[in-house]
Coordinates of C-alpha atoms and ligand atoms in Angstrom, one line a residue:
M77 CA 24.5 7.6 -2.4
T78 CA 21.6 5.1 -2.2
G79 CA 19.5 4.3 0.8
K80 CA 21.4 6.3 3.5
F81 CA 18.9 9.0 4.3
T82 CA 16.4 9.9 6.9
M83 CA 12.6 9.8 6.9
D84 CA 12.8 13.6 6.8
T85 CA 14.3 13.4 3.3
V86 CA 11.4 11.3 2.1
V87 CA 8.8 13.4 3.8
S88 CA 10.3 16.6 2.4
L89 CA 10.2 15.2 -1.2
C90 CA 6.6 14.0 -0.7
K91 CA 5.5 17.5 0.5
R92 CA 7.6 19.4 -2.0
R93 CA 6.4 17.5 -5.0
G94 CA 2.8 16.9 -4.0
F95 CA 2.8 13.2 -3.1
L96 CA 1.4 13.9 0.4
F97 CA 0.1 16.8 2.4
Q98 CA -0.9 17.2 6.1
S99 CA -4.6 16.8 6.4
S100 CA -6.5 20.1 7.1
E101 CA -3.2 22.0 6.9
I102 CA -4.8 25.5 6.6
Y103 CA -6.5 24.8 10.0
G104 CA -3.2 23.8 11.6
G105 CA -3.4 20.1 10.5
L106 CA -4.9 17.0 12.1
A107 CA -2.3 14.9 13.8
S108 CA -1.3 11.8 11.9
A109 CA -3.9 12.3 9.1
W110 CA -2.5 12.7 5.6
D111 CA -3.9 13.6 2.1
Y112 CA -2.4 12.2 -1.0
G113 CA -1.7 15.0 -3.5
P114 CA -1.8 14.6 -7.4
L115 CA 1.3 12.4 -7.6
G116 CA 0.5 10.4 -4.4
A117 CA -3.0 9.7 -5.7
E118 CA -1.5 8.3 -8.9
L119 CA 1.1 6.2 -7.0
K120 CA -1.5 4.8 -4.7
R121 CA -3.9 4.0 -7.5
N122 CA -1.0 2.3 -9.5
L123 CA -0.1 0.3 -6.4
K124 CA -3.6 -0.9 -5.8
N125 CA -4.1 -1.8 -9.4
A126 CA -0.8 -3.8 -9.5
W127 CA -1.8 -5.7 -6.3
W128 CA -5.3 -6.4 -7.7
K129 CA -3.9 -7.6 -11.0
A130 CA -1.4 -9.9 -9.3
V131 CA -3.8 -11.4 -6.7
V132 CA -7.1 -11.4 -8.6
H133 CA -6.8 -11.0 -12.4
D134 CA -3.7 -13.1 -12.9
R135 CA -5.1 -16.1 -10.9
D136 CA -8.0 -18.5 -11.4
D137 CA -8.7 -19.0 -7.7
M138 CA -9.4 -15.5 -6.6
V139 CA -12.3 -13.0 -6.7
G140 CA -12.8 -9.5 -5.4
L141 CA -15.1 -7.8 -2.9
D142 CA -15.9 -4.3 -1.8
A143 CA -17.7 -4.5 1.5
S144 CA -19.0 -1.5 3.5
I145 CA -16.9 0.1 6.3
L146 CA -19.9 0.1 8.7
M147 CA -21.0 -3.3 9.8
H148 CA -23.4 -4.8 12.3
P149 CA -21.9 -4.2 15.8
T150 CA -22.2 -7.9 16.7
V151 CA -19.6 -8.7 14.0
W152 CA -17.0 -7.2 16.4
Q153 CA -18.2 -9.3 19.3
A154 CA -18.0 -12.4 17.2
S155 CA -14.5 -11.6 15.8
G156 CA -13.2 -10.9 19.3
H157 CA -12.4 -7.2 18.6
T158 CA -14.7 -5.8 21.3
E159 CA -12.8 -7.8 23.9
N160 CA -9.4 -8.3 22.5
F161 CA -8.5 -5.5 20.2
T162 CA -6.7 -3.5 22.8
D163 CA -3.2 -2.0 23.3
I164 CA -1.8 -1.5 26.8
L165 CA -1.5 2.2 27.4
V166 CA 0.8 3.9 30.0
D167 CA 1.2 7.6 30.9
C168 CA 4.6 9.1 31.8
K169 CA 3.9 10.8 35.2
N170 CA 6.6 13.3 34.6
C171 CA 5.9 14.7 31.0
K172 CA 2.3 13.4 30.9
K173 CA 2.9 11.8 27.4
R174 CA 1.0 8.6 26.6
F175 CA 2.6 5.5 25.1
R176 CA 1.9 1.9 24.1
Q177 CA 3.6 -0.2 26.8
D178 CA 5.2 -2.5 24.2
H179 CA 6.8 0.5 22.4
I180 CA 8.8 1.5 25.6
K181 CA 12.1 -0.2 26.2
K182 CA 12.8 1.3 29.7
N183 CA 12.6 5.1 29.9
C184 CA 10.1 7.6 28.6
P185 CA 11.0 8.3 24.9
S186 CA 10.0 11.9 25.4
C187 CA 11.6 13.0 28.7
G188 CA 13.9 10.1 29.6
K189 CA 12.4 9.4 33.1
N190 CA 11.2 6.1 34.2
D191 CA 7.9 6.8 36.1
F192 CA 4.9 5.4 34.4
T193 CA 1.3 4.8 35.5
P194 CA 0.3 1.1 35.6
G195 CA -0.7 -0.2 32.1
R196 CA -4.4 -0.2 31.3
P197 CA -6.1 -1.7 28.2
F198 CA -7.4 0.6 25.5
N199 CA -9.7 -0.6 22.8
L200 CA -8.5 0.7 19.4
M201 CA -11.9 0.6 17.6
L202 CA -13.3 4.0 16.6
K203 CA -16.9 4.5 17.5
T204 CA -19.7 6.5 15.9
Y205 CA -23.5 6.6 16.0
L206 CA -26.0 5.7 13.2
G207 CA -29.2 7.7 13.0
A208 CA -30.6 10.7 14.9
V209 CA -30.2 9.4 18.5
E210 CA -26.8 9.0 20.0
D211 CA -27.2 6.3 22.6
E212 CA -25.8 2.8 23.2
S213 CA -28.2 1.2 20.8
S214 CA -27.0 3.3 17.8
V215 CA -23.3 2.6 18.3
V216 CA -21.4 1.3 15.3
Y217 CA -17.7 1.0 14.7
L218 CA -15.5 2.1 11.8
R219 CA -14.0 -1.3 10.8
P220 CA -10.5 -1.8 12.2
E221 CA -9.7 -4.4 9.4
T222 CA -11.4 -5.1 6.0
A223 CA -11.2 -8.9 6.7
Q224 CA -14.5 -9.2 8.6
G225 CA -16.4 -7.9 5.5
I226 CA -15.0 -10.9 3.7
F227 CA -15.8 -13.5 6.3
V228 CA -19.5 -12.4 6.7
N229 CA -19.8 -12.6 2.9
F230 CA -18.2 -16.1 2.5
K231 CA -21.5 -17.8 1.7
N232 CA -22.7 -15.0 -0.6
V233 CA -19.5 -15.2 -2.6
L234 CA -19.4 -19.0 -2.6
D235 CA -23.0 -19.3 -3.8
T236 CA -22.7 -16.6 -6.5
S237 CA -19.2 -17.3 -7.9
R238 CA -19.4 -21.1 -7.7
K239 CA -15.8 -21.3 -6.6
K240 CA -14.5 -24.5 -5.0
L241 CA -11.8 -24.8 -2.4
P242 CA -9.2 -23.6 -2.4
F243 CA -10.1 -20.1 -3.4
G244 CA -9.7 -16.6 -2.1
I245 CA -11.4 -13.2 -1.8
A246 CA -9.5 -10.0 -2.1
Q247 CA -10.5 -6.6 -0.9
I248 CA -9.0 -3.1 -0.7
G249 CA -10.4 -0.5 1.6
K250 CA -10.1 1.9 4.4
S251 CA -9.7 0.8 8.0
F252 CA -9.6 2.8 11.2
R253 CA -7.8 2.4 14.5
N254 CA -7.5 4.8 17.4
E255 CA -3.8 4.3 17.6
I256 CA -2.2 5.6 20.8
T257 CA 1.0 6.6 19.1
P258 CA 0.6 7.1 15.4
S259 CA 4.0 7.7 14.0
N260 CA 6.4 7.9 11.1
F261 CA 4.4 9.7 8.5
V262 CA 1.9 7.3 6.9
F263 CA 3.5 4.2 8.5
R264 CA 1.1 4.2 11.5
T265 CA -2.0 6.4 11.2
R266 CA -5.6 6.2 12.5
E267 CA -7.1 6.0 9.1
F268 CA -5.4 3.9 6.5
E269 CA -6.0 1.6 3.7
Q270 CA -5.6 -2.2 3.6
M271 CA -5.2 -4.8 0.9
E272 CA -6.4 -8.1 2.3
I273 CA -6.8 -11.6 1.0
E274 CA -8.8 -14.3 2.8
Y275 CA -7.8 -17.6 1.2
F276 CA -10.2 -20.5 2.0
T277 CA -8.6 -24.0 2.0
Y278 CA -8.9 -27.5 3.3
P279 CA -7.6 -27.7 6.9
D280 CA -4.8 -30.2 6.1
E281 CA -3.6 -28.1 3.1
A282 CA -3.5 -24.9 5.2
P283 CA 0.2 -25.0 6.2
A284 CA 1.3 -25.5 2.6
A285 CA -1.0 -22.7 1.4
H286 CA 0.4 -20.5 4.1
E287 CA 4.0 -21.1 2.9
K288 CA 3.0 -20.5 -0.7
W289 CA 1.4 -17.2 0.1
I290 CA 4.4 -16.0 2.1
A291 CA 6.6 -16.7 -0.9
D292 CA 4.2 -15.2 -3.4
R293 CA 3.8 -12.0 -1.4
F294 CA 7.5 -11.6 -0.8
D295 CA 8.1 -12.1 -4.5
W296 CA 5.5 -9.5 -5.4
Y297 CA 7.4 -6.8 -3.5
L298 CA 10.6 -7.8 -5.3
A299 CA 8.9 -7.8 -8.7
M300 CA 7.5 -4.3 -7.9
G301 CA 11.0 -3.1 -7.4
I302 CA 11.9 -3.3 -3.7
R303 CA 15.6 -4.2 -3.2
K304 CA 16.0 -7.7 -1.7
E305 CA 18.4 -6.5 1.0
N306 CA 15.6 -4.3 2.3
L307 CA 13.1 -7.0 2.7
K308 CA 12.9 -9.9 5.1
L309 CA 10.6 -12.5 6.7
R310 CA 9.9 -12.6 10.4
P311 CA 8.0 -15.5 11.7
H312 CA 6.0 -14.7 14.9
G313 CA 6.8 -16.4 18.1
K314 CA 3.9 -18.2 19.9
E315 CA 3.5 -15.5 22.5
E316 CA 2.9 -12.7 19.9
L317 CA 0.3 -14.5 17.9
A318 CA -3.1 -12.8 17.6
H319 CA -6.0 -14.7 19.4
Y320 CA -7.2 -16.2 16.1
A321 CA -3.9 -17.3 14.5
A322 CA -2.0 -20.6 14.5
A323 CA 1.0 -19.1 12.7
C324 CA 2.0 -15.7 11.2
T325 CA 4.9 -14.4 9.3
D326 CA 5.5 -10.7 8.7
I327 CA 7.2 -9.3 5.6
E328 CA 9.4 -6.6 7.0
Y329 CA 10.9 -3.6 5.2
Q330 CA 14.0 -1.7 6.2
F331 CA 12.5 1.7 6.6
P332 CA 14.8 4.7 7.3
F333 CA 13.6 4.4 10.9
G334 CA 14.4 0.6 11.0
W335 CA 12.9 -2.8 10.1
S336 CA 9.1 -2.8 10.5
E337 CA 6.1 -4.7 9.3
L338 CA 4.9 -4.2 5.8
E339 CA 2.5 -7.1 5.6
G340 CA 1.4 -10.0 7.8
I341 CA 0.5 -13.4 6.5
A342 CA -1.5 -15.4 9.0
N343 CA -3.0 -18.9 9.3
R344 CA -6.3 -17.9 10.9
T345 CA -7.5 -21.6 11.1
D346 CA -11.3 -22.0 11.1
F347 CA -11.7 -19.4 13.9
D348 CA -13.6 -16.8 11.9
L349 CA -16.2 -18.9 10.0
K350 CA -16.8 -20.9 13.2
Q351 CA -17.3 -17.8 15.3
H352 CA -19.6 -16.1 12.8
S353 CA -21.6 -19.3 12.5
K354 CA -22.0 -19.6 16.2
V355 CA -22.9 -15.9 16.9
S356 CA -25.1 -15.2 13.8
G357 CA -26.8 -18.6 13.9
K358 CA -26.2 -18.9 10.1
E359 CA -24.1 -22.0 9.2
L360 CA -21.0 -21.1 7.2
K361 CA -19.7 -24.6 6.6
Y362 CA -18.4 -25.6 3.2
K363 CA -19.8 -28.8 1.6
D364 CA -17.2 -30.7 -0.4
Q365 CA -18.8 -31.8 -3.7
V366 CA -16.7 -35.0 -4.0
S367 CA -16.7 -36.4 -0.4
G368 CA -19.9 -34.8 0.7
Q369 CA -18.2 -33.7 3.9
E370 CA -19.2 -30.5 5.6
F371 CA -16.5 -28.5 7.5
Y372 CA -15.2 -25.0 8.2
P373 CA -12.4 -24.1 5.8
Y374 CA -9.1 -22.8 7.2
I375 CA -8.2 -19.3 6.2
I376 CA -4.8 -18.0 5.1
E377 CA -4.7 -14.2 5.3
P378 CA -2.1 -12.1 3.6
S379 CA -2.9 -8.6 4.9
G380 CA -0.9 -5.5 3.8
G381 CA -1.2 -1.8 4.2
V382 CA -1.5 0.4 1.1
D383 CA 0.0 3.4 2.8
R384 CA 2.8 1.4 4.3
A385 CA 3.6 -0.1 1.0
A386 CA 3.5 3.3 -0.7
L387 CA 6.0 4.6 1.9
A388 CA 8.3 1.6 1.4
F389 CA 8.2 2.0 -2.4
L390 CA 9.0 5.7 -2.1
A391 CA 11.8 5.1 0.4
D392 CA 13.3 2.3 -1.7
A393 CA 13.1 4.3 -4.9
Y394 CA 14.8 7.4 -3.5
H395 CA 18.3 7.8 -4.8
E396 CA 20.7 10.7 -4.7
E397 CA 23.5 10.7 -7.3
K398 CA 26.3 13.0 -8.3
V399 CA 26.1 14.0 -11.9
R400 CA 29.1 16.1 -12.9
D401 CA 29.1 18.7 -10.0
D402 CA 25.4 18.5 -9.4
K403 CA 23.2 16.4 -7.2
R404 CA 20.5 14.4 -9.0
V405 CA 17.5 13.1 -7.0
V406 CA 15.9 10.3 -8.8
L407 CA 12.9 8.1 -7.8
R408 CA 13.5 4.7 -9.3
L409 CA 9.9 3.6 -9.1
S410 CA 9.0 0.6 -11.3
K411 CA 7.2 1.4 -14.5
D412 CA 4.0 0.1 -13.0
L413 CA 4.2 2.3 -10.0
A414 CA 5.6 5.6 -11.5
P415 CA 2.9 8.2 -11.2
I416 CA 3.8 9.7 -14.6
K417 CA 5.2 7.5 -17.4
V418 CA 6.1 10.1 -20.0
A419 CA 6.8 13.9 -20.0
V420 CA 6.8 15.8 -23.2
L421 CA 9.2 18.8 -23.1
P422 CA 9.7 21.5 -25.8
L423 CA 13.3 22.6 -26.0
L424 CA 12.3 26.2 -27.0
K425 CA 8.9 27.3 -25.6
K426 CA 9.0 30.5 -27.7
N427 CA 9.0 28.5 -30.9
S428 CA 5.3 28.0 -31.7
E429 CA 5.9 25.1 -34.1
I430 CA 7.9 23.1 -31.5
V431 CA 5.2 23.8 -28.9
A432 CA 2.4 22.7 -31.2
M433 CA 4.3 19.5 -32.1
A434 CA 5.0 18.8 -28.4
H435 CA 1.3 19.3 -27.6
A436 CA 0.2 17.0 -30.4
I437 CA 2.6 14.3 -29.2
K438 CA 1.3 14.6 -25.6
E439 CA -2.3 14.4 -26.8
D440 CA -1.6 11.2 -28.6
I441 CA 0.4 9.5 -25.8
Q442 CA -1.9 10.4 -23.0
K443 CA -4.5 8.0 -24.5
Q444 CA -2.2 5.1 -23.6
C445 CA -0.4 6.2 -20.4
A446 CA -0.1 9.0 -17.8
C447 CA 1.7 11.8 -19.6
V448 CA 2.4 15.5 -18.9
Y449 CA 3.6 18.5 -20.8
D450 CA 6.0 21.0 -19.2
D451 CA 7.7 24.1 -20.6
T452 CA 8.1 26.1 -17.4
A453 CA 11.9 25.9 -17.1
S454 CA 15.1 25.1 -19.0
I455 CA 15.5 21.6 -20.3
G456 CA 18.1 20.7 -17.6
K457 CA 15.7 21.7 -14.8
L458 CA 12.8 20.0 -16.5
Y459 CA 14.7 16.7 -16.6
R460 CA 15.6 17.0 -12.9
R461 CA 12.0 17.7 -11.9
Q462 CA 10.8 14.6 -13.8
D463 CA 13.7 12.5 -12.3
E464 CA 12.6 13.5 -8.8
I465 CA 9.0 12.3 -9.3
G466 CA 10.0 9.1 -11.0
T467 CA 8.9 9.9 -14.6
F468 CA 10.1 7.0 -16.8
Y469 CA 10.7 8.8 -20.1
C470 CA 11.2 12.4 -21.2
L471 CA 10.5 13.2 -24.8
T472 CA 12.2 16.4 -26.1
V473 CA 11.0 18.2 -29.1
D474 CA 13.6 20.5 -30.7
V475 CA 14.2 22.4 -34.0
Q476 CA 15.5 19.3 -35.7
S477 CA 12.3 17.5 -34.8
L478 CA 10.4 19.9 -37.1
E479 CA 12.6 18.6 -40.0
D480 CA 13.1 14.9 -39.3
K481 CA 9.9 14.2 -37.3
Q482 CA 12.0 12.6 -34.6
V483 CA 12.2 13.3 -30.8
T484 CA 14.8 12.7 -28.2
V485 CA 13.8 10.0 -25.7
R486 CA 15.6 10.1 -22.4
F487 CA 15.4 7.3 -20.0
R488 CA 15.2 8.2 -16.3
D489 CA 17.6 5.6 -14.8
T490 CA 20.5 5.8 -17.2
M491 CA 19.9 9.3 -18.6
E492 CA 20.7 7.8 -22.0
Q493 CA 19.1 9.4 -25.0
E494 CA 18.1 8.2 -28.4
R495 CA 16.2 9.7 -31.4
I496 CA 13.0 8.0 -32.2
D497 CA 10.6 8.6 -35.1
V498 CA 7.4 10.2 -33.9
S499 CA 5.4 7.6 -35.9
R500 CA 7.1 4.8 -33.9
L501 CA 6.7 6.4 -30.4
K502 CA 3.5 4.6 -29.4
E503 CA 5.0 1.2 -30.3
Y504 CA 8.3 2.1 -28.6
L505 CA 6.5 3.1 -25.3
N506 CA 4.1 0.2 -25.5
E507 CA 7.0 -2.3 -25.7
R508 CA 8.8 -0.7 -22.7
L509 CA 5.9 0.4 -20.5
L510 CA 3.0 -2.0 -21.0
D511 CA 4.5 -5.5 -21.5
R512 CA 5.7 -7.2 -18.4
Ligands
GAP261 N1 -6.8 -8.6 9.2 C1 -5.5 -8.7 9.8 C2 -4.9 -7.4 10.1 O1 -5.6 -6.4 10.0 P1 -2.7 -6.3 11.0 O2 -1.3 -6.8 11.1 O3 -3.3 -5.6 12.2 O4 -3.6 -7.5 10.5 C3 -2.4 -5.6 8.5 O5 -2.8 -5.2 9.8 C4 -1.6 -4.5 7.8 O6 -2.3 -3.3 7.8 C5 -0.3 -4.2 8.5 O7 0.7 -5.1 8.0 C6 0.0 -2.8 8.0 O8 0.5 -2.8 6.6 C7 -1.4 -2.2 7.9 N2 -1.7 -1.4 9.1 C8 -2.2 -1.9 10.3 N3 -2.3 -0.9 11.1 C9 -1.9 0.3 10.5 C10 -1.9 1.7 10.8 N4 -2.3 2.1 12.0 N5 -1.5 2.5 9.9 C11 -1.1 2.1 8.7 N6 -1.1 0.8 8.3 C12 -1.6 -0.1 9.2

């Protein structure tokens, strides 16, 4: 069976194997806040590294940035968030539950009645205070998107990196939104991580750059292992475009709970640089070296969520198979994303020579990739455990290994096994795990 399972199956694997835990669990938990456990932290780190490599290191026209979460409050007036970053909220008069109006088809999803309060706007930005005095003058916001940190640094990056149009700035970081109805595990939470690109281009080249980024980002998800049938593009209708966008296309993934947005790729026009120039009084125009013309570049913004992507990769990788009379759960994560690449397993944990050889191999391999040693169960169980967390290769050290200095290498996806000389192991793994 592949793909036909519920969110509960993914959530249960994540909790059981330490990908994700409920935040503050020992105090009863905090709604919709999640902590990444040992395997989740590795997965998330691999995901962000793969994104950064693809959009910054593998290109000549991109640089990175790491801006602060707290920004001058006027940023959010200029960006339109103070005024426009709202959802319409309604309360069910019967069960008193609160919903986003656009999430309700007709009746209350909780009690089934159709008796709501009139819709009222609710600003999603989370507030806090800076300094000792908590009054209106000390209010700051936890950024609801990382994008604004890039716009306000446009000139700084331009002047220091000497980039010419078209070029882009990439950033990964936490964002916060006081979502009315956080839902579906890490799909919609109030604290989440974004991977955003702001790509600055000539206005007349913006539509072509937009199309190119849509294709590039779609291909990235495929290259990272998402099955094509679970991915689609959804261009926005005019009525749903954000106040700054001329066009937007979402990359949607078929989650166990239905098709939903994974990443949005918008043409933000020159809205942002114009607004920040106007409100800050600092001119953010670009001067073309050849024509001498000064203008506001257009911005193409591929904006994705790290947590949503992690959830999509986990859901897509989850497979249940029948092996003889047994059920095998296997996470077919790509080699770049798999939290652990290699597990070293001694066949007989009571044989000190086997154990010593296994430890020595592990010590050597962990210099080049994420590697674990495990001897806490029978070999069959150890294989299943590693399959379930997506470990690419299992290396088994047995009695024969002591004689011929070879180990059994078992590949996760096919369960095929071959004997490899220990002296060739590094090269063998390098060829299969490092090279693209
Ligand atoms: N700068 C543009 C922007 O923030 P967005 O569509 O609101 O656009 C971009 O957010 C991406 O951030 C989404 O596609 C999604 O992956 C992620 N995201 C947004 N809100 C989220 C939430 N409450 N929880 C988890 N991820 C979220």
